[in-house]
Tab-separated table of C-alpha atoms and ligand atoms in Angstrom:
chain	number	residue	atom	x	y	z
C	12	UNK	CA	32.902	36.407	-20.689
C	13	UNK	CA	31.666	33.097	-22.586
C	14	UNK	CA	33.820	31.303	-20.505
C	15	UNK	CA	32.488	32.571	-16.642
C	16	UNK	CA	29.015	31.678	-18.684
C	17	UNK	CA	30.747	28.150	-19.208
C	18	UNK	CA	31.906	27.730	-15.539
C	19	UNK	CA	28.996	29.180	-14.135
C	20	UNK	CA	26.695	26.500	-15.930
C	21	UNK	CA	29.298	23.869	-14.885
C	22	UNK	CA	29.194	24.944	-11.027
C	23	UNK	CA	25.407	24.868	-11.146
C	24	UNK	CA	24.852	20.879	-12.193
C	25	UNK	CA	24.939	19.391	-8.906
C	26	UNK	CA	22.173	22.102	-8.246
C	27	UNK	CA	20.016	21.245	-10.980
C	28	UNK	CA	20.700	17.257	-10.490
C	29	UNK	CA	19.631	17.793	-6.723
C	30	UNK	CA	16.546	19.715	-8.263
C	31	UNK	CA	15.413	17.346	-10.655
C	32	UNK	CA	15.855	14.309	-8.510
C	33	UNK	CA	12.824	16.365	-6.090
C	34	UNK	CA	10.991	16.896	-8.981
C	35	UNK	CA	10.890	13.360	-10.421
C	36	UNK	CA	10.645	12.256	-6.425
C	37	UNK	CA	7.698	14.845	-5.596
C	38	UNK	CA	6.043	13.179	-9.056
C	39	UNK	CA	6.794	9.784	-8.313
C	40	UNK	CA	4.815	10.404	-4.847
C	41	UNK	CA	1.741	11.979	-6.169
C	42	UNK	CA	1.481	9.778	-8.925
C	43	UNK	CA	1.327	6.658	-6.577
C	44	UNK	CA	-2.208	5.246	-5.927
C	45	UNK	CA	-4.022	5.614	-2.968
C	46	UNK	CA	-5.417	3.154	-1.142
C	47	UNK	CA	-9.200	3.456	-1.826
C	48	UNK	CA	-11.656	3.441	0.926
C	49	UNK	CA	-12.981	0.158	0.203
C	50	UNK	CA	-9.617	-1.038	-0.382
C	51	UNK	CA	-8.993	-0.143	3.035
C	52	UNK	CA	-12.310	-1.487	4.522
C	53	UNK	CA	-11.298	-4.518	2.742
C	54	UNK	CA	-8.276	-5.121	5.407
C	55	UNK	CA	-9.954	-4.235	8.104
C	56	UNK	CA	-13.098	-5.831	8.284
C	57	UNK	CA	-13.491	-9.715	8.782
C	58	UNK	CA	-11.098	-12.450	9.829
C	59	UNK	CA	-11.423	-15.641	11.430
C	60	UNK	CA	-13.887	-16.794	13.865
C	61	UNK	CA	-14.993	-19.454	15.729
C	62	UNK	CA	-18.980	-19.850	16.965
C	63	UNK	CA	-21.927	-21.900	17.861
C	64	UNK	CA	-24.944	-21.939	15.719
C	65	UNK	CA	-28.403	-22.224	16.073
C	66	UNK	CA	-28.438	-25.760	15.398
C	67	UNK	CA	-25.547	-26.136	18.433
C	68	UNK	CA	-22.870	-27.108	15.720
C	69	UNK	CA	-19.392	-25.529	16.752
C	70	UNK	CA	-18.596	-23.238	13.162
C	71	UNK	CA	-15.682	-20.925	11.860
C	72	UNK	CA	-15.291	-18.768	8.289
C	73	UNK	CA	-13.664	-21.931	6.838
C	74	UNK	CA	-17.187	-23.459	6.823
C	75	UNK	CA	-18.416	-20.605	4.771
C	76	UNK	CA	-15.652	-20.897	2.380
C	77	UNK	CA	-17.243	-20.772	-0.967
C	78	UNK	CA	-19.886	-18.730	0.219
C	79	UNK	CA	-21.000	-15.453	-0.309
C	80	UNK	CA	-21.739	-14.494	3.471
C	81	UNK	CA	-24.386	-11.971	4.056
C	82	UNK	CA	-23.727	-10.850	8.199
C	83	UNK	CA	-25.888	-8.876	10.609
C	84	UNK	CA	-24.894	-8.192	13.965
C	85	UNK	CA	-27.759	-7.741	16.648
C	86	UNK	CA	-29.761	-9.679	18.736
C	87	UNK	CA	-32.936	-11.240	19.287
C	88	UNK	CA	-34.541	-8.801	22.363
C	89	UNK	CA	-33.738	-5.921	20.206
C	90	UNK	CA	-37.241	-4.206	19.650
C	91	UNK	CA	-36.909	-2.691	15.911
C	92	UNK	CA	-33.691	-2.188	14.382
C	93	UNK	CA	-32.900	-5.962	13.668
C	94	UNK	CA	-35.670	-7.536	12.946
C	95	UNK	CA	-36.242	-4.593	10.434
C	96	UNK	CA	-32.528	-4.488	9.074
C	97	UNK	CA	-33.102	-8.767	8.912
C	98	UNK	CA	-36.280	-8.264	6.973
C	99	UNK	CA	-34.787	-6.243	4.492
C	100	UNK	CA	-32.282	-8.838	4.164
C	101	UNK	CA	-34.289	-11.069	3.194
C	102	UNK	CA	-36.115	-9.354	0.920
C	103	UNK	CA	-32.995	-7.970	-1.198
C	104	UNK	CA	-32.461	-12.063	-0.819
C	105	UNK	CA	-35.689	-12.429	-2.861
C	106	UNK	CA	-34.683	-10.539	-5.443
C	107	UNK	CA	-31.431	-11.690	-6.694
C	108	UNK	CA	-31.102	-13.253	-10.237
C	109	UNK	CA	-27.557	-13.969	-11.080
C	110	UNK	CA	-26.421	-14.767	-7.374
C	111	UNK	CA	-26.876	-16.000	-3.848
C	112	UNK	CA	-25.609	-15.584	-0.260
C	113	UNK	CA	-25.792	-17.160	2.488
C	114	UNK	CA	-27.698	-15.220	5.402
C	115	UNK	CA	-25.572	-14.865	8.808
C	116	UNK	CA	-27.186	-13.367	11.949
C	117	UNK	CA	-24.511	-13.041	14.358
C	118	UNK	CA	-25.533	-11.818	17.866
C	119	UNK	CA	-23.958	-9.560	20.130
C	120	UNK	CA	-25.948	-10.457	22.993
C	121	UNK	CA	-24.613	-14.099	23.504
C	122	UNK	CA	-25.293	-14.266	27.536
C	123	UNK	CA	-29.509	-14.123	26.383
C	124	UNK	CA	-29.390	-15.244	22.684
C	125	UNK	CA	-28.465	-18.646	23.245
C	126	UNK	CA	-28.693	-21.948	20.908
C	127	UNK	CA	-32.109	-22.136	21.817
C	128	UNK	CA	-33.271	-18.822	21.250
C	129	UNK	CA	-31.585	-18.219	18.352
C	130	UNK	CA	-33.005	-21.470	17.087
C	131	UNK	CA	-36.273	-20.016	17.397
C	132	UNK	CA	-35.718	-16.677	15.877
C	133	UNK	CA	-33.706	-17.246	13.129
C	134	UNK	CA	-36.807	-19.422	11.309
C	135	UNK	CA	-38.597	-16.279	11.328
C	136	UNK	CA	-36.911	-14.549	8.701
C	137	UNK	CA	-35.245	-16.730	6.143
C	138	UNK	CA	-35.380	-20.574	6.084
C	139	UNK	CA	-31.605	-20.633	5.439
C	140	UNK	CA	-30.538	-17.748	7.636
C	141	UNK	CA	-27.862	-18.772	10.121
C	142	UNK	CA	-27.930	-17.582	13.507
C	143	UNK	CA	-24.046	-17.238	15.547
C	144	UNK	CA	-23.641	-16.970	19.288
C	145	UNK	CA	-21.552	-18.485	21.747
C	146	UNK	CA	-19.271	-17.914	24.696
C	147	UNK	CA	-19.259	-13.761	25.814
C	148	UNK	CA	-15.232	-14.286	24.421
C	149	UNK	CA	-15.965	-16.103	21.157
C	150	UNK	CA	-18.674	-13.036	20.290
C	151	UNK	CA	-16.393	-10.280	21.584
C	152	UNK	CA	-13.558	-11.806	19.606
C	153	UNK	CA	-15.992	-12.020	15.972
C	154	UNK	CA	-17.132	-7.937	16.955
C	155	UNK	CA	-13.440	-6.743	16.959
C	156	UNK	CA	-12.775	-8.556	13.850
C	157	UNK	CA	-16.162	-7.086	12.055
C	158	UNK	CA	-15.425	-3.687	13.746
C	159	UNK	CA	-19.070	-4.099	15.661
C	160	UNK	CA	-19.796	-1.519	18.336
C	161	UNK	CA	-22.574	-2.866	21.258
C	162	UNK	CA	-22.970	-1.911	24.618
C	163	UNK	CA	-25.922	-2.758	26.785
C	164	UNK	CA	-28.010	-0.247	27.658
C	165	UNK	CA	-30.265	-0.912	31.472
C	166	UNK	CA	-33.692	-0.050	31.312
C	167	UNK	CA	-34.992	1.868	34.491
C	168	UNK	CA	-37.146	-0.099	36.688
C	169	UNK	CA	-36.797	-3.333	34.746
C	170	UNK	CA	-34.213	-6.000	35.478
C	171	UNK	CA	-34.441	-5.801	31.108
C	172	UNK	CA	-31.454	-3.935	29.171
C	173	UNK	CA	-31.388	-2.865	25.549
C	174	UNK	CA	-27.816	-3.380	23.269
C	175	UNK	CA	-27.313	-0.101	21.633
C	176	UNK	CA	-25.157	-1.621	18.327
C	177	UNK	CA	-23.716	-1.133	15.228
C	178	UNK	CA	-26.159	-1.864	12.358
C	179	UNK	CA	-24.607	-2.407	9.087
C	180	UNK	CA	-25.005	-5.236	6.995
C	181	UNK	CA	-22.049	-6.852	5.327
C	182	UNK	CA	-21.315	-8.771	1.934
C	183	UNK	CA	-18.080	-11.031	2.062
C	184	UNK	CA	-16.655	-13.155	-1.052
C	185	UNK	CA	-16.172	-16.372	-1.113
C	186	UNK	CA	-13.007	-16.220	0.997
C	187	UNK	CA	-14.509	-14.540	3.656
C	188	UNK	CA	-12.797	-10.873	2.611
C	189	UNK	CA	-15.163	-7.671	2.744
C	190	UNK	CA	-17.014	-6.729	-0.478
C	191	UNK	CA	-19.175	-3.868	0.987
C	192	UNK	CA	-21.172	-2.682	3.456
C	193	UNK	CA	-25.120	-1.753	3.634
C	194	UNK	CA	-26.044	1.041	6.385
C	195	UNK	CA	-29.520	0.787	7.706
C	196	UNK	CA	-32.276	2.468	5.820
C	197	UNK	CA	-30.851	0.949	2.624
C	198	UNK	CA	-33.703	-0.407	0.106
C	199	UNK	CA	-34.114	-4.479	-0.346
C	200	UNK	CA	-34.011	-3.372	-4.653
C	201	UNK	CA	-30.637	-1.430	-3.736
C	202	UNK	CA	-29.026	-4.252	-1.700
C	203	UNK	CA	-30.152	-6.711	-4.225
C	204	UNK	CA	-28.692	-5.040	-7.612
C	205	UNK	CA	-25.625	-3.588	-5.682
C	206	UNK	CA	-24.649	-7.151	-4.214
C	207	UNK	CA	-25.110	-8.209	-7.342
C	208	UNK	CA	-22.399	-6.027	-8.707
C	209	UNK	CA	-20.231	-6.419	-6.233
C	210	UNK	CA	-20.385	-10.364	-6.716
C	211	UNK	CA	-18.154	-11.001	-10.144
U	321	NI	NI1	-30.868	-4.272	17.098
């Protein structure tokens, strides 16, 4: 009797060996971290780009290296949205203590926002905000790496079209990776003391 016990614990290892190896597998797979969101955000948004800027001056990310980059996408026709989402900007601007960025207004309506245009908008906001354009290819290629929605939009009797476009405002480190991300509606005090945290 003890001994069919014996055997029958004997014939049963490979069975509990094949079990426990799932078990410490199964654990080993839950217990890995996930990605976070922002983690994830962090590879996806931002990359390399070459543009013109208000000033006519051919510029990519490695002449913001260093800098805290504050972007907007939108453009200068656009009737509410930007210059609203730009004056906030500027405003959470104000109100840092411990930091500073460098403004970016990047348009997505290159064909009408040229160096000359933007050269007169940009003044209108921020003394140091920076306003990016360029060829149609150079601004489509900058959108896809910013994951930046904008189609135009032709207004009914007028030879005028709208850009409906993503709005979000976002904070990049100094080597041009993605901090975070400000949707519109967001509070200048908000922007200021979360940028702020984000920046170590
Ligand atoms: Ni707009």
């Amino acid at each position: 009797m003890k001994k069919q016990k014996t055997s029958l614990l004997i014939s049963l290892i490979p069975y509990i060996l094949i079990a426990l190896v799932l078990i410490v597998g199964a654990l080993w797979i839950i217990d890995k971290p996930t990605p976070s969101a922002e983690e994830n955000t962090r590879a996806l948004v931002g990359g390399p780009f070459s543009l013109v800027d208000h000033q006519g001056r051919t510029v990519t990310d490695q002449d913001f290296k260093g800098q805290n980059m504050l972007i907007y996408f939108g453009y200068t026709f656009c009737p509410d949205v930007c210059p609203t989402e730009l004056q906030v900007m500027t405003e959470a601007m104000a109100l840092l203590k411990n930091t500073s960025v460098t403004p970016i207004f990047i348009t997505v309506d290159p064909e009408r926002d040229t160096t000359e245009v933007l050269a007169q908008y940009v003044p209108l906001f921020h003394p140091d905000l920076i306003g990016l354009g360029g060829t149609v290819e150079q601004v489509v290629a900058v959108k896809k790496a910013y994951r930046v929605w904008a189609e135009k939009v032709q207004e009914p009797g007028s030879s005028d079209y709208l850009v409906d476009h993503t709005s979000i405002i976002y904070l990049m480190d100094r080597d041009g990776r993605y901090l975070g991300h400000f949707s519109y509606g967001t509070k200048p005090e908000d922007m200021a003391r979360r940028i702020e945290a984000l920046i170590e």
